[in-house]
Amino acid sequence: MRAISEEHLQGGFFAGWPAAPSPEQHLAVLRGSYRAIVAMDESSGQAVGFVTMVSDGVLTAFVPWLEVLPAYQSRGIGSELMRRVLEGCERFYSVDLMCDEPLQPYYARLGMSPLTGMTLRNRAALS
């Protein structure tokens, strides 16, 4: 993966969020992840999608982020990002992610099963 900078992350990610993380926060998320894969539009040089994974590196992993810009959706980018982030994870006991119920069929097509989960969200962390 080539070097990603804040300038690559200006494209409108986090649609529908109460407040979008800054490009600086977004870059820190990518750099702090166990795995991070970014899809780039070679003609514009901008990031159009990304996926991240956090893990203990032994038995468990979690995919907190998969996002593709709306203008680039329905082109297989998200599926390819997931395929790449899951590559080599067969040794893990579990790879989990949380999603809203309408997205469950999408992840089921990628071999995942629905689970029940809980979350704590601090919206103030976005400001």
Short mmCIF file of C-alpha atoms in Angstrom, two decimals, residues 1-121:
data_model
loop_
_atom_site.label_atom_id
_atom_site.label_comp_id
_atom_site.label_asym_id
_atom_site.label_seq_id
_atom_site.Cartn_x
_atom_site.Cartn_y
_atom_site.Cartn_z
CA MET A 1 0.00 0.00 0.00
CA ARG A 2 1.36 3.38 -0.90
CA ALA A 3 1.55 6.10 1.71
CA ILE A 4 -1.82 7.61 2.56
CA SER A 5 -2.06 11.20 3.73
CA GLU A 6 -4.86 13.41 5.05
CA GLU A 7 -5.22 14.88 1.55
CA HIS A 8 -6.30 11.46 0.23
CA LEU A 9 -9.12 11.33 2.81
CA GLN A 10 -11.02 14.51 1.90
CA GLY A 11 -13.72 12.77 -0.13
CA GLY A 12 -16.83 12.73 2.08
CA PHE A 13 -16.57 9.59 4.16
CA PHE A 14 -18.86 9.01 7.16
CA ALA A 15 -22.08 10.00 5.37
CA GLY A 16 -24.99 10.08 7.80
CA TRP A 17 -22.82 10.45 10.88
CA PRO A 18 -23.79 13.19 13.37
CA ALA A 19 -20.28 14.62 12.81
CA ALA A 20 -17.56 13.21 10.59
CA PRO A 21 -14.15 12.44 12.05
CA SER A 22 -11.53 14.83 10.76
CA PRO A 23 -9.08 13.66 8.09
CA GLU A 24 -6.44 13.66 10.86
CA GLN A 25 -8.56 11.31 12.99
CA HIS A 26 -9.33 9.16 9.95
CA LEU A 27 -5.63 8.81 9.14
CA ALA A 28 -4.85 7.95 12.77
CA VAL A 29 -7.51 5.20 12.65
CA LEU A 30 -5.93 3.72 9.54
CA ARG A 31 -2.41 3.86 10.97
CA GLY A 32 -3.46 2.43 14.34
CA SER A 33 -5.24 -0.59 12.90
CA TYR A 34 -3.97 -4.16 12.87
CA ARG A 35 -4.85 -4.11 9.17
CA ALA A 36 -6.05 -1.26 6.99
CA ILE A 37 -6.75 -1.45 3.29
CA VAL A 38 -7.62 1.62 1.23
CA ALA A 39 -9.18 1.63 -2.25
CA MET A 40 -7.88 4.48 -4.38
CA ASP A 41 -9.22 6.11 -7.52
CA GLU A 42 -6.03 6.22 -9.56
CA SER A 43 -7.31 9.00 -11.81
CA SER A 44 -8.07 11.42 -8.95
CA GLY A 45 -5.61 10.11 -6.36
CA GLN A 46 -8.37 10.09 -3.74
CA ALA A 47 -9.38 7.32 -1.37
CA VAL A 48 -12.79 5.93 -2.32
CA GLY A 49 -13.10 3.15 0.25
CA PHE A 50 -11.40 1.60 3.23
CA VAL A 51 -11.63 -1.23 5.71
CA THR A 52 -9.88 -1.66 9.05
CA MET A 53 -9.30 -4.56 11.41
CA VAL A 54 -8.25 -4.60 15.05
CA SER A 55 -6.94 -7.83 16.53
CA ASP A 56 -5.02 -9.51 19.30
CA GLY A 57 -3.12 -11.22 16.47
CA VAL A 58 -3.77 -14.66 17.93
CA LEU A 59 -7.43 -15.70 18.12
CA THR A 60 -9.77 -12.77 17.57
CA ALA A 61 -10.28 -9.82 15.28
CA PHE A 62 -12.89 -7.15 14.80
CA VAL A 63 -13.74 -5.18 11.66
CA PRO A 64 -14.95 -1.78 12.89
CA TRP A 65 -14.91 0.06 9.57
CA LEU A 66 -15.88 -0.69 6.01
CA GLU A 67 -16.87 2.30 3.96
CA VAL A 68 -17.09 3.09 0.28
CA LEU A 69 -17.99 6.57 -0.95
CA PRO A 70 -21.58 6.64 -2.27
CA ALA A 71 -20.48 7.48 -5.83
CA TYR A 72 -18.33 4.32 -5.88
CA GLN A 73 -20.77 1.87 -4.31
CA SER A 74 -22.23 -1.12 -6.18
CA ARG A 75 -18.96 -1.71 -8.02
CA GLY A 76 -17.65 -4.53 -5.82
CA ILE A 77 -15.17 -2.31 -3.97
CA GLY A 78 -16.54 -3.11 -0.51
CA SER A 79 -16.59 -6.84 -1.21
CA GLU A 80 -13.00 -6.73 -2.45
CA LEU A 81 -11.90 -4.73 0.59
CA MET A 82 -13.53 -7.32 2.86
CA ARG A 83 -11.99 -10.20 0.91
CA ARG A 84 -8.55 -8.65 1.33
CA VAL A 85 -8.89 -7.81 5.02
CA LEU A 86 -10.13 -11.35 5.79
CA GLU A 87 -7.36 -13.00 3.77
CA GLY A 88 -5.20 -15.04 6.13
CA CYS A 89 -7.64 -14.82 9.05
CA GLU A 90 -8.55 -18.50 8.93
CA ARG A 91 -6.34 -19.07 12.00
CA PHE A 92 -8.51 -16.77 14.14
CA TYR A 93 -11.29 -18.27 16.21
CA SER A 94 -13.51 -15.29 15.45
CA VAL A 95 -13.67 -12.26 13.22
CA ASP A 96 -16.56 -10.09 14.32
CA LEU A 97 -18.18 -6.89 13.14
CA MET A 98 -21.26 -4.92 14.06
CA CYS A 99 -23.69 -3.58 11.48
CA ASP A 100 -27.22 -2.36 11.25
CA GLU A 101 -29.78 -5.05 10.45
CA PRO A 102 -30.34 -3.94 6.81
CA LEU A 103 -26.65 -4.64 6.10
CA GLN A 104 -26.71 -8.21 7.42
CA PRO A 105 -27.55 -9.78 4.01
CA TYR A 106 -24.50 -8.03 2.51
CA TYR A 107 -22.16 -9.52 5.10
CA ALA A 108 -23.91 -12.91 4.91
CA ARG A 109 -22.87 -13.05 1.24
CA LEU A 110 -19.29 -12.71 2.49
CA GLY A 111 -19.69 -15.78 4.74
CA MET A 112 -20.55 -14.02 8.00
CA SER A 113 -23.38 -14.93 10.39
CA PRO A 114 -25.62 -12.58 12.40
CA LEU A 115 -24.97 -12.19 16.13
CA THR A 116 -26.40 -10.11 18.95
CA GLY A 117 -24.16 -7.35 20.26
CA MET A 118 -23.98 -4.28 22.39
CA THR A 119 -22.28 -0.92 22.01
CA LEU A 120 -21.47 2.26 23.88
CA ARG A 121 -21.19 5.35 21.69
#
